[in-house]
PDB file of C-alpha atoms in Angstrom:
ATOM      1  CA  MET A   1     -43.226 121.578  29.169  1.00  0.00           C
ATOM      2  CA  LEU A   2     -44.229 120.121  32.534  1.00  0.00           C
ATOM      3  CA  LYS A   3     -45.174 122.809  35.082  1.00  0.00           C
ATOM      4  CA  ILE A   4     -43.989 121.836  38.557  1.00  0.00           C
ATOM      5  CA  LEU A   5     -44.931 122.963  42.062  1.00  0.00           C
ATOM      6  CA  ILE A   6     -42.537 122.125  44.900  1.00  0.00           C
ATOM      7  CA  VAL A   7     -43.932 121.992  48.457  1.00  0.00           C
ATOM      8  CA  GLU A   8     -41.248 121.476  51.107  1.00  0.00           C
ATOM      9  CA  ASP A   9     -40.842 123.117  54.515  1.00  0.00           C
ATOM     10  CA  GLU A  10     -37.063 122.634  54.840  1.00  0.00           C
ATOM     11  CA  GLU A  11     -35.558 125.628  53.057  1.00  0.00           C
ATOM     12  CA  ILE A  12     -32.279 123.924  52.126  1.00  0.00           C
ATOM     13  CA  ILE A  13     -34.091 121.028  50.451  1.00  0.00           C
ATOM     14  CA  ARG A  14     -36.659 123.340  48.819  1.00  0.00           C
ATOM     15  CA  ARG A  15     -34.038 125.670  47.379  1.00  0.00           C
ATOM     16  CA  GLY A  16     -31.938 122.676  46.317  1.00  0.00           C
ATOM     17  CA  LEU A  17     -34.837 121.215  44.345  1.00  0.00           C
ATOM     18  CA  VAL A  18     -35.652 124.566  42.743  1.00  0.00           C
ATOM     19  CA  TYR A  19     -32.174 125.748  41.849  1.00  0.00           C
ATOM     20  CA  THR A  20     -29.830 122.752  41.585  1.00  0.00           C
ATOM     21  CA  ILE A  21     -31.921 120.326  39.572  1.00  0.00           C
ATOM     22  CA  ASP A  22     -31.532 120.626  35.780  1.00  0.00           C
ATOM     23  CA  TRP A  23     -35.246 120.930  35.090  1.00  0.00           C
ATOM     24  CA  LEU A  24     -34.819 122.176  31.493  1.00  0.00           C
ATOM     25  CA  SER A  25     -33.081 118.953  30.507  1.00  0.00           C
ATOM     26  CA  MET A  26     -36.268 117.140  31.574  1.00  0.00           C
ATOM     27  CA  ASP A  27     -38.472 119.623  29.707  1.00  0.00           C
ATOM     28  CA  CYS A  28     -39.817 120.895  33.025  1.00  0.00           C
ATOM     29  CA  MET A  29     -40.258 124.301  34.660  1.00  0.00           C
ATOM     30  CA  VAL A  30     -40.755 125.087  38.350  1.00  0.00           C
ATOM     31  CA  VAL A  31     -43.587 127.625  38.528  1.00  0.00           C
ATOM     32  CA  GLY A  32     -43.910 127.776  42.288  1.00  0.00           C
ATOM     33  CA  ALA A  33     -42.352 126.765  45.603  1.00  0.00           C
ATOM     34  CA  ALA A  34     -44.257 126.644  48.892  1.00  0.00           C
ATOM     35  CA  GLU A  35     -43.050 125.919  52.446  1.00  0.00           C
ATOM     36  CA  ASN A  36     -46.190 124.140  53.657  1.00  0.00           C
ATOM     37  CA  GLY A  37     -49.349 122.486  52.408  1.00  0.00           C
ATOM     38  CA  LYS A  38     -51.491 125.543  53.004  1.00  0.00           C
ATOM     39  CA  GLU A  39     -49.324 127.667  50.698  1.00  0.00           C
ATOM     40  CA  GLY A  40     -49.128 124.807  48.225  1.00  0.00           C
ATOM     41  CA  LEU A  41     -52.906 124.497  48.064  1.00  0.00           C
ATOM     42  CA  ALA A  42     -53.217 128.215  47.358  1.00  0.00           C
ATOM     43  CA  MET A  43     -50.718 127.910  44.500  1.00  0.00           C
ATOM     44  CA  LEU A  44     -52.623 124.949  43.076  1.00  0.00           C
ATOM     45  CA  GLU A  45     -55.673 127.172  42.890  1.00  0.00           C
ATOM     46  CA  GLN A  46     -53.674 130.031  41.367  1.00  0.00           C
ATOM     47  CA  TYR A  47     -51.562 128.220  38.746  1.00  0.00           C
ATOM     48  CA  GLU A  48     -52.098 125.402  36.254  1.00  0.00           C
ATOM     49  CA  ILE A  49     -49.836 122.741  37.674  1.00  0.00           C
ATOM     50  CA  ASP A  50     -48.947 119.457  35.965  1.00  0.00           C
ATOM     51  CA  LEU A  51     -46.862 117.879  38.737  1.00  0.00           C
ATOM     52  CA  VAL A  52     -46.635 118.471  42.491  1.00  0.00           C
ATOM     53  CA  ILE A  53     -43.539 117.357  44.403  1.00  0.00           C
ATOM     54  CA  ALA A  54     -44.444 117.510  48.080  1.00  0.00           C
ATOM     55  CA  ASP A  55     -42.996 116.528  51.438  1.00  0.00           C
ATOM     56  CA  ILE A  56     -45.261 114.667  53.845  1.00  0.00           C
ATOM     57  CA  ILE A  57     -44.474 116.221  57.243  1.00  0.00           C
ATOM     58  CA  MET A  58     -44.950 119.986  57.142  1.00  0.00           C
ATOM     59  CA  PRO A  59     -46.428 122.636  59.472  1.00  0.00           C
ATOM     60  CA  HIS A  60     -49.952 124.071  59.067  1.00  0.00           C
ATOM     61  CA  MET A  61     -50.954 121.397  56.532  1.00  0.00           C
ATOM     62  CA  ASN A  62     -48.983 118.278  55.629  1.00  0.00           C
ATOM     63  CA  GLY A  63     -48.557 116.928  52.139  1.00  0.00           C
ATOM     64  CA  ILE A  64     -51.214 114.235  52.429  1.00  0.00           C
ATOM     65  CA  GLU A  65     -53.809 116.720  53.707  1.00  0.00           C
ATOM     66  CA  MET A  66     -52.925 119.098  50.876  1.00  0.00           C
ATOM     67  CA  LEU A  67     -53.450 116.401  48.257  1.00  0.00           C
ATOM     68  CA  GLU A  68     -56.711 115.274  49.873  1.00  0.00           C
ATOM     69  CA  LYS A  69     -58.090 118.824  49.806  1.00  0.00           C
ATOM     70  CA  ALA A  70     -56.865 119.443  46.238  1.00  0.00           C
ATOM     71  CA  LYS A  71     -58.536 116.238  45.104  1.00  0.00           C
ATOM     72  CA  SER A  72     -61.905 117.514  46.375  1.00  0.00           C
ATOM     73  CA  MET A  73     -61.555 120.906  44.687  1.00  0.00           C
ATOM     74  CA  GLU A  74     -62.434 121.905  41.133  1.00  0.00           C
ATOM     75  CA  ILE A  75     -58.932 122.418  39.852  1.00  0.00           C
ATOM     76  CA  LYS A  76     -56.978 120.994  36.914  1.00  0.00           C
ATOM     77  CA  PRO A  77     -55.937 117.373  37.562  1.00  0.00           C
ATOM     78  CA  PHE A  78     -52.231 116.950  38.276  1.00  0.00           C
ATOM     79  CA  LYS A  79     -49.695 114.240  39.017  1.00  0.00           C
ATOM     80  CA  SER A  80     -47.852 114.099  42.292  1.00  0.00           C
ATOM     81  CA  ILE A  81     -44.638 112.778  43.836  1.00  0.00           C
ATOM     82  CA  ILE A  82     -44.330 112.393  47.606  1.00  0.00           C
ATOM     83  CA  LEU A  83     -40.984 113.064  49.346  1.00  0.00           C
ATOM     84  CA  THR A  84     -40.361 111.045  52.485  1.00  0.00           C
ATOM     85  CA  SER A  85     -37.741 109.919  54.940  1.00  0.00           C
ATOM     86  CA  TYR A  86     -37.161 106.312  55.953  1.00  0.00           C
ATOM     87  CA  ALA A  87     -39.123 106.990  59.155  1.00  0.00           C
ATOM     88  CA  ASN A  88     -42.217 107.925  57.155  1.00  0.00           C
ATOM     89  CA  PHE A  89     -41.833 105.393  54.351  1.00  0.00           C
ATOM     90  CA  ASP A  90     -44.877 103.243  55.299  1.00  0.00           C
ATOM     91  CA  TYR A  91     -46.944 106.384  55.678  1.00  0.00           C
ATOM     92  CA  ALA A  92     -45.900 107.434  52.190  1.00  0.00           C
ATOM     93  CA  ARG A  93     -47.041 104.145  50.707  1.00  0.00           C
ATOM     94  CA  LYS A  94     -50.515 104.737  52.118  1.00  0.00           C
ATOM     95  CA  SER A  95     -50.675 107.933  50.067  1.00  0.00           C
ATOM     96  CA  VAL A  96     -50.976 105.961  46.827  1.00  0.00           C
ATOM     97  CA  TYR A  97     -54.758 105.883  47.218  1.00  0.00           C
ATOM     98  CA  LEU A  98     -54.589 109.622  46.515  1.00  0.00           C
ATOM     99  CA  GLN A  99     -53.295 108.698  43.060  1.00  0.00           C
ATOM    100  CA  VAL A 100     -49.739 109.666  43.925  1.00  0.00           C
ATOM    101  CA  SER A 101     -47.529 108.687  40.980  1.00  0.00           C
ATOM    102  CA  ASP A 102     -44.522 107.757  43.100  1.00  0.00           C
ATOM    103  CA  TYR A 103     -42.640 108.527  46.268  1.00  0.00           C
ATOM    104  CA  LEU A 104     -38.955 109.328  46.674  1.00  0.00           C
ATOM    105  CA  LEU A 105     -36.695 109.049  49.702  1.00  0.00           C
ATOM    106  CA  LYS A 106     -34.880 112.152  50.916  1.00  0.00           C
ATOM    107  CA  PRO A 107     -32.314 113.350  50.110  1.00  0.00           C
ATOM    108  CA  VAL A 108     -33.592 113.165  46.542  1.00  0.00           C
ATOM    109  CA  ASP A 109     -31.340 111.422  44.059  1.00  0.00           C
ATOM    110  CA  GLU A 110     -31.420 113.438  40.816  1.00  0.00           C
ATOM    111  CA  ASP A 111     -31.167 110.405  38.562  1.00  0.00           C
ATOM    112  CA  GLU A 112     -34.047 108.728  40.371  1.00  0.00           C
ATOM    113  CA  LEU A 113     -36.055 111.924  40.088  1.00  0.00           C
ATOM    114  CA  LYS A 114     -35.361 112.096  36.338  1.00  0.00           C
ATOM    115  CA  ASN A 115     -36.456 108.487  35.859  1.00  0.00           C
ATOM    116  CA  THR A 116     -39.634 109.102  37.828  1.00  0.00           C
ATOM    117  CA  ILE A 117     -40.528 112.217  35.870  1.00  0.00           C
ATOM    118  CA  LYS A 118     -39.763 110.411  32.616  1.00  0.00           C
ATOM    119  CA  ARG A 119     -42.179 107.642  33.625  1.00  0.00           C
ATOM    120  CA  ILE A 120     -44.856 110.201  34.567  1.00  0.00           C
ATOM    121  CA  LYS A 121     -44.466 112.035  31.258  1.00  0.00           C
ATOM    122  CA  GLU A 122     -44.715 108.752  29.371  1.00  0.00           C
ATOM    123  CA  SER A 123     -47.945 107.870  31.166  1.00  0.00           C
ATOM    124  CA  MET A 124     -49.361 111.302  30.373  1.00  0.00           C
ATOM    125  CA  GLU A 125     -48.369 110.894  26.729  1.00  0.00           C
ATOM    126  CA  GLU A 126     -49.931 107.431  26.672  1.00  0.00           C
ATOM    127  CA  ALA A 127     -53.198 108.937  27.960  1.00  0.00           C
ATOM    128  CA  LYS A 128     -53.168 111.445  25.104  1.00  0.00           C
ATOM    129  CA  VAL A 129     -52.379 108.704  22.616  1.00  0.00           C
ATOM    130  CA  TYR A 130     -55.291 106.637  23.782  1.00  0.00           C
ATOM    131  CA  SER A 131     -57.631 109.607  23.561  1.00  0.00           C
ATOM    132  CA  ASN A 132     -56.604 110.016  19.928  1.00  0.00           C
ATOM    133  CA  ILE A 133     -57.015 106.303  19.299  1.00  0.00           C
ATOM    134  CA  ILE A 134     -60.528 106.306  20.659  1.00  0.00           C
ATOM    135  CA  ALA A 135     -61.426 109.214  18.423  1.00  0.00           C
ATOM    136  CA  LEU A 136     -59.799 107.615  15.378  1.00  0.00           C
ATOM    137  CA  THR A 137     -61.512 104.267  15.906  1.00  0.00           C
ATOM    138  CA  LYS A 138     -64.856 105.967  16.577  1.00  0.00           C
ATOM    139  CA  LYS A 139     -64.986 104.739  20.164  1.00  0.00           C
ATOM    140  CA  ARG A 140     -64.350 101.112  19.385  1.00  0.00           C
ATOM    141  CA  ASP A 141     -63.439  99.060  22.441  1.00  0.00           C
ATOM    142  CA  ILE A 142     -59.623  98.742  22.491  1.00  0.00           C
ATOM    143  CA  GLY A 143     -59.486  96.890  25.792  1.00  0.00           C
ATOM    144  CA  LYS A 144     -59.087  98.059  29.341  1.00  0.00           C
ATOM    145  CA  LEU A 145     -56.029 100.230  29.840  1.00  0.00           C
ATOM    146  CA  VAL A 146     -53.499  99.786  32.625  1.00  0.00           C
ATOM    147  CA  ASP A 147     -53.798 102.900  34.766  1.00  0.00           C
ATOM    148  CA  TRP A 148     -51.179 102.720  37.523  1.00  0.00           C
ATOM    149  CA  ASP A 149     -53.031 105.388  39.515  1.00  0.00           C
ATOM    150  CA  VAL A 150     -55.806 102.791  39.818  1.00  0.00           C
ATOM    151  CA  TYR A 151     -53.760  99.615  40.269  1.00  0.00           C
ATOM    152  CA  LEU A 152     -51.214 101.073  42.676  1.00  0.00           C
ATOM    153  CA  ASN A 153     -53.779 102.126  45.248  1.00  0.00           C
ATOM    154  CA  GLY A 154     -54.052 101.562  48.972  1.00  0.00           C
ATOM    155  CA  ASP A 155     -55.863  98.244  48.689  1.00  0.00           C
ATOM    156  CA  THR A 156     -53.394  96.550  46.321  1.00  0.00           C
ATOM    157  CA  LEU A 157     -50.420  97.783  48.316  1.00  0.00           C
ATOM    158  CA  LYS A 158     -51.720  96.158  51.507  1.00  0.00           C
ATOM    159  CA  ASN A 159     -49.992  93.001  50.336  1.00  0.00           C
ATOM    160  CA  SER A 160     -46.300  93.769  49.824  1.00  0.00           C
ATOM    161  CA  TYR A 161     -45.832  90.767  47.523  1.00  0.00           C
ATOM    162  CA  VAL A 162     -48.600  91.980  45.200  1.00  0.00           C
ATOM    163  CA  ALA A 163     -47.158  95.500  45.309  1.00  0.00           C
ATOM    164  CA  GLN A 164     -43.717  94.257  44.277  1.00  0.00           C
ATOM    165  CA  ALA A 165     -45.235  92.180  41.445  1.00  0.00           C
ATOM    166  CA  LEU A 166     -47.050  95.281  40.178  1.00  0.00           C
ATOM    167  CA  TYR A 167     -43.880  97.364  40.284  1.00  0.00           C
ATOM    168  CA  LYS A 168     -42.113  94.547  38.459  1.00  0.00           C
ATOM    169  CA  ILE A 169     -44.657  94.761  35.631  1.00  0.00           C
ATOM    170  CA  ARG A 170     -44.451  98.532  35.473  1.00  0.00           C
ATOM    171  CA  ASP A 171     -40.655  98.741  35.438  1.00  0.00           C
ATOM    172  CA  HIS A 172     -39.635  95.488  33.733  1.00  0.00           C
ATOM    173  CA  TYR A 173     -42.461  94.761  31.268  1.00  0.00           C
ATOM    174  CA  HIS A 174     -39.922  94.566  28.422  1.00  0.00           C
ATOM    175  CA  GLU A 175     -37.998  91.747  30.086  1.00  0.00           C
ATOM    176  CA  LYS A 176     -38.783  88.056  30.424  1.00  0.00           C
ATOM    177  CA  ILE A 177     -40.765  87.966  33.671  1.00  0.00           C
ATOM    178  CA  SER A 178     -43.346  85.589  35.078  1.00  0.00           C
ATOM    179  CA  ILE A 179     -45.240  84.907  38.265  1.00  0.00           C
ATOM    180  CA  ASP A 180     -42.857  82.004  38.898  1.00  0.00           C
ATOM    181  CA  SER A 181     -39.688  84.067  38.529  1.00  0.00           C
ATOM    182  CA  ILE A 182     -41.051  86.825  40.782  1.00  0.00           C
ATOM    183  CA  SER A 183     -42.277  84.377  43.427  1.00  0.00           C
ATOM    184  CA  ASP A 184     -38.780  82.875  43.489  1.00  0.00           C
ATOM    185  CA  GLU A 185     -37.265  86.324  44.009  1.00  0.00           C
ATOM    186  CA  LEU A 186     -39.701  87.037  46.834  1.00  0.00           C
ATOM    187  CA  ASP A 187     -39.300  83.565  48.358  1.00  0.00           C
ATOM    188  CA  VAL A 188     -43.026  82.921  48.303  1.00  0.00           C
ATOM    189  CA  SER A 189     -45.053  80.242  46.509  1.00  0.00           C
ATOM    190  CA  ALA A 190     -46.267  81.009  43.006  1.00  0.00           C
ATOM    191  CA  SER A 191     -49.775  79.778  43.839  1.00  0.00           C
ATOM    192  CA  TYR A 192     -50.041  82.143  46.804  1.00  0.00           C
ATOM    193  CA  LEU A 193     -48.776  85.119  44.797  1.00  0.00           C
ATOM    194  CA  SER A 194     -51.112  84.299  41.894  1.00  0.00           C
ATOM    195  CA  ARG A 195     -54.109  84.066  44.189  1.00  0.00           C
ATOM    196  CA  LYS A 196     -53.353  87.317  46.047  1.00  0.00           C
ATOM    197  CA  PHE A 197     -52.572  89.125  42.801  1.00  0.00           C
ATOM    198  CA  LYS A 198     -55.937  88.107  41.297  1.00  0.00           C
ATOM    199  CA  GLU A 199     -57.761  89.107  44.491  1.00  0.00           C
ATOM    200  CA  ALA A 200     -56.138  92.561  44.523  1.00  0.00           C
ATOM    201  CA  THR A 201     -56.339  93.423  40.807  1.00  0.00           C
ATOM    202  CA  SER A 202     -59.182  91.237  39.472  1.00  0.00           C
ATOM    203  CA  GLN A 203     -56.756  90.050  36.807  1.00  0.00           C
ATOM    204  CA  THR A 204     -54.080  87.404  36.542  1.00  0.00           C
ATOM    205  CA  PHE A 205     -50.438  88.465  36.465  1.00  0.00           C
ATOM    206  CA  LEU A 206     -50.166  87.463  32.801  1.00  0.00           C
ATOM    207  CA  GLU A 207     -53.314  89.401  31.831  1.00  0.00           C
ATOM    208  CA  LEU A 208     -52.098  92.608  33.429  1.00  0.00           C
ATOM    209  CA  LEU A 209     -48.582  92.181  32.057  1.00  0.00           C
ATOM    210  CA  THR A 210     -49.949  91.608  28.552  1.00  0.00           C
ATOM    211  CA  ARG A 211     -52.260  94.614  28.714  1.00  0.00           C
ATOM    212  CA  TYR A 212     -49.418  96.857  29.781  1.00  0.00           C
ATOM    213  CA  ARG A 213     -47.105  95.536  27.080  1.00  0.00           C
ATOM    214  CA  ILE A 214     -49.770  96.300  24.471  1.00  0.00           C
ATOM    215  CA  GLN A 215     -50.239  99.761  25.987  1.00  0.00           C
ATOM    216  CA  LYS A 216     -46.519 100.452  25.649  1.00  0.00           C
ATOM    217  CA  ALA A 217     -46.524  99.002  22.132  1.00  0.00           C
ATOM    218  CA  ILE A 218     -49.286 101.397  21.090  1.00  0.00           C
ATOM    219  CA  GLY A 219     -47.249 104.321  22.418  1.00  0.00           C
ATOM    220  CA  LEU A 220     -44.158 103.249  20.455  1.00  0.00           C
ATOM    221  CA  LEU A 221     -46.148 102.673  17.257  1.00  0.00           C
ATOM    222  CA  LYS A 222     -47.743 106.090  17.631  1.00  0.00           C
ATOM    223  CA  LYS A 223     -44.324 107.710  17.759  1.00  0.00           C
ATOM    224  CA  GLY A 224     -43.342 106.021  14.518  1.00  0.00           C
ATOM    225  CA  THR A 225     -39.666 105.686  15.462  1.00  0.00           C
ATOM    226  CA  HIS A 226     -39.498 101.876  15.334  1.00  0.00           C
ATOM    227  CA  ARG A 227     -40.448  99.118  12.941  1.00  0.00           C
ATOM    228  CA  VAL A 228     -43.349  96.950  14.042  1.00  0.00           C
ATOM    229  CA  TYR A 229     -41.136  93.926  14.726  1.00  0.00           C
ATOM    230  CA  GLU A 230     -38.825  96.162  16.785  1.00  0.00           C
ATOM    231  CA  VAL A 231     -41.766  97.275  18.876  1.00  0.00           C
ATOM    232  CA  SER A 232     -42.595  93.627  19.429  1.00  0.00           C
ATOM    233  CA  ASN A 233     -39.111  92.998  20.856  1.00  0.00           C
ATOM    234  CA  LEU A 234     -39.018  96.233  22.860  1.00  0.00           C
ATOM    235  CA  THR A 235     -42.241  95.393  24.683  1.00  0.00           C
ATOM    236  CA  GLY A 236     -41.326  91.880  25.763  1.00  0.00           C
ATOM    237  CA  PHE A 237     -42.899  89.792  22.985  1.00  0.00           C
ATOM    238  CA  SER A 238     -40.342  87.232  21.828  1.00  0.00           C
ATOM    239  CA  ASP A 239     -42.521  85.997  18.980  1.00  0.00           C
ATOM    240  CA  TYR A 240     -43.668  88.487  16.338  1.00  0.00           C
ATOM    241  CA  LYS A 241     -46.742  86.525  15.233  1.00  0.00           C
ATOM    242  CA  HIS A 242     -47.859  86.198  18.840  1.00  0.00           C
ATOM    243  CA  PHE A 243     -47.406  89.950  19.284  1.00  0.00           C
ATOM    244  CA  CYS A 244     -49.594  90.687  16.250  1.00  0.00           C
ATOM    245  CA  ALA A 245     -52.314  88.307  17.463  1.00  0.00           C
ATOM    246  CA  VAL A 246     -52.375  89.770  20.987  1.00  0.00           C
ATOM    247  CA  PHE A 247     -52.255  93.340  19.624  1.00  0.00           C
ATOM    248  CA  LYS A 248     -55.312  92.656  17.468  1.00  0.00           C
ATOM    249  CA  LYS A 249     -57.129  91.047  20.379  1.00  0.00           C
ATOM    250  CA  TYR A 250     -56.907  94.258  22.428  1.00  0.00           C
ATOM    251  CA  THR A 251     -57.117  96.927  19.732  1.00  0.00           C
ATOM    252  CA  LYS A 252     -59.347  95.174  17.154  1.00  0.00           C
ATOM    253  CA  THR A 253     -56.772  95.925  14.484  1.00  0.00           C
ATOM    254  CA  SER A 254     -53.291  94.731  13.430  1.00  0.00           C
ATOM    255  CA  PRO A 255     -50.194  96.765  14.347  1.00  0.00           C
ATOM    256  CA  THR A 256     -49.639  97.866  10.734  1.00  0.00           C
ATOM    257  CA  GLU A 257     -53.300  98.842  10.310  1.00  0.00           C
ATOM    258  CA  PHE A 258     -53.164 100.769  13.563  1.00  0.00           C
ATOM    259  CA  VAL A 259     -50.149 102.769  12.390  1.00  0.00           C
ATOM    260  CA  LYS A 260     -51.779 103.446   9.035  1.00  0.00           C
ATOM    261  CA  HIS A 261     -55.050 104.702  10.550  1.00  0.00           C
ATOM    262  CA  SER A 262     -53.251 106.731  13.207  1.00  0.00           C
ATOM    263  CA  GLY A 263     -51.450 108.747  10.558  1.00  0.00           C
ATOM    264  CA  CYS A 264     -47.997 107.459  11.497  1.00  0.00           C
ATOM    265  CA  ILE A 265     -45.217 106.490   9.112  1.00  0.00           C
ATOM    266  CA  ILE A 266     -44.007 102.915   9.323  1.00  0.00           C
ATOM    267  CA  ARG A 267     -40.225 102.688   9.036  1.00  0.00           C
ATOM    268  CA  LYS A 268     -39.002 100.503   6.186  1.00  0.00           C
TER     269      LYS A 268
END
């Protein structure tokens, strides 16, 4: 169960988040609520928190300052979501360098919050999966992972086109997407977007997309709820043989071998 700390100075919003959101349905539990960053920081020291949901503008210590101080302290690592108004939206985007998982506009939409927490939990589960994989494969190189806390940082978000391309990969990896289709949507040339994307991430769009698809595929295979060919389709690979070849390139093993050595059951 995800342990959550809410830090919000407006009492109506704070109480609404604590008492009106169906946290149990998301397998979450609110363990603390603070009305400013100073109180929030004290609770971070006191409790083991998995996720902080914090407003930006607060008295005594704002949300950004609280996260900066927490980052420098010897406390258990946690994920964070920033709450912001339209007026502070650009300021919120700058907070990504603090490894903020996402930011939501106020008033908070419960469905959007659920989707965000679902994505955070999936990324946390993926991290655990990869730790197990590394142990099982005796530290063999399985390829560089896609860590959104790293890629969605202040530098990459300086270019809004690159930022939107990154979000497109993160949220639509399972669909048929390309640098050309995204550049058309953004009304910018594909060559410009490709160049800026490579400058910001040190990878091409296709390389990062492929790595993330393989990362998601590993997570699905680890769960053992889908056949291998189903995982291929669910992660955006239209050709099964291509999926197997790419999977082996990054993990040094085939999908079926991976499942077998990970102790999962392959559905027949």
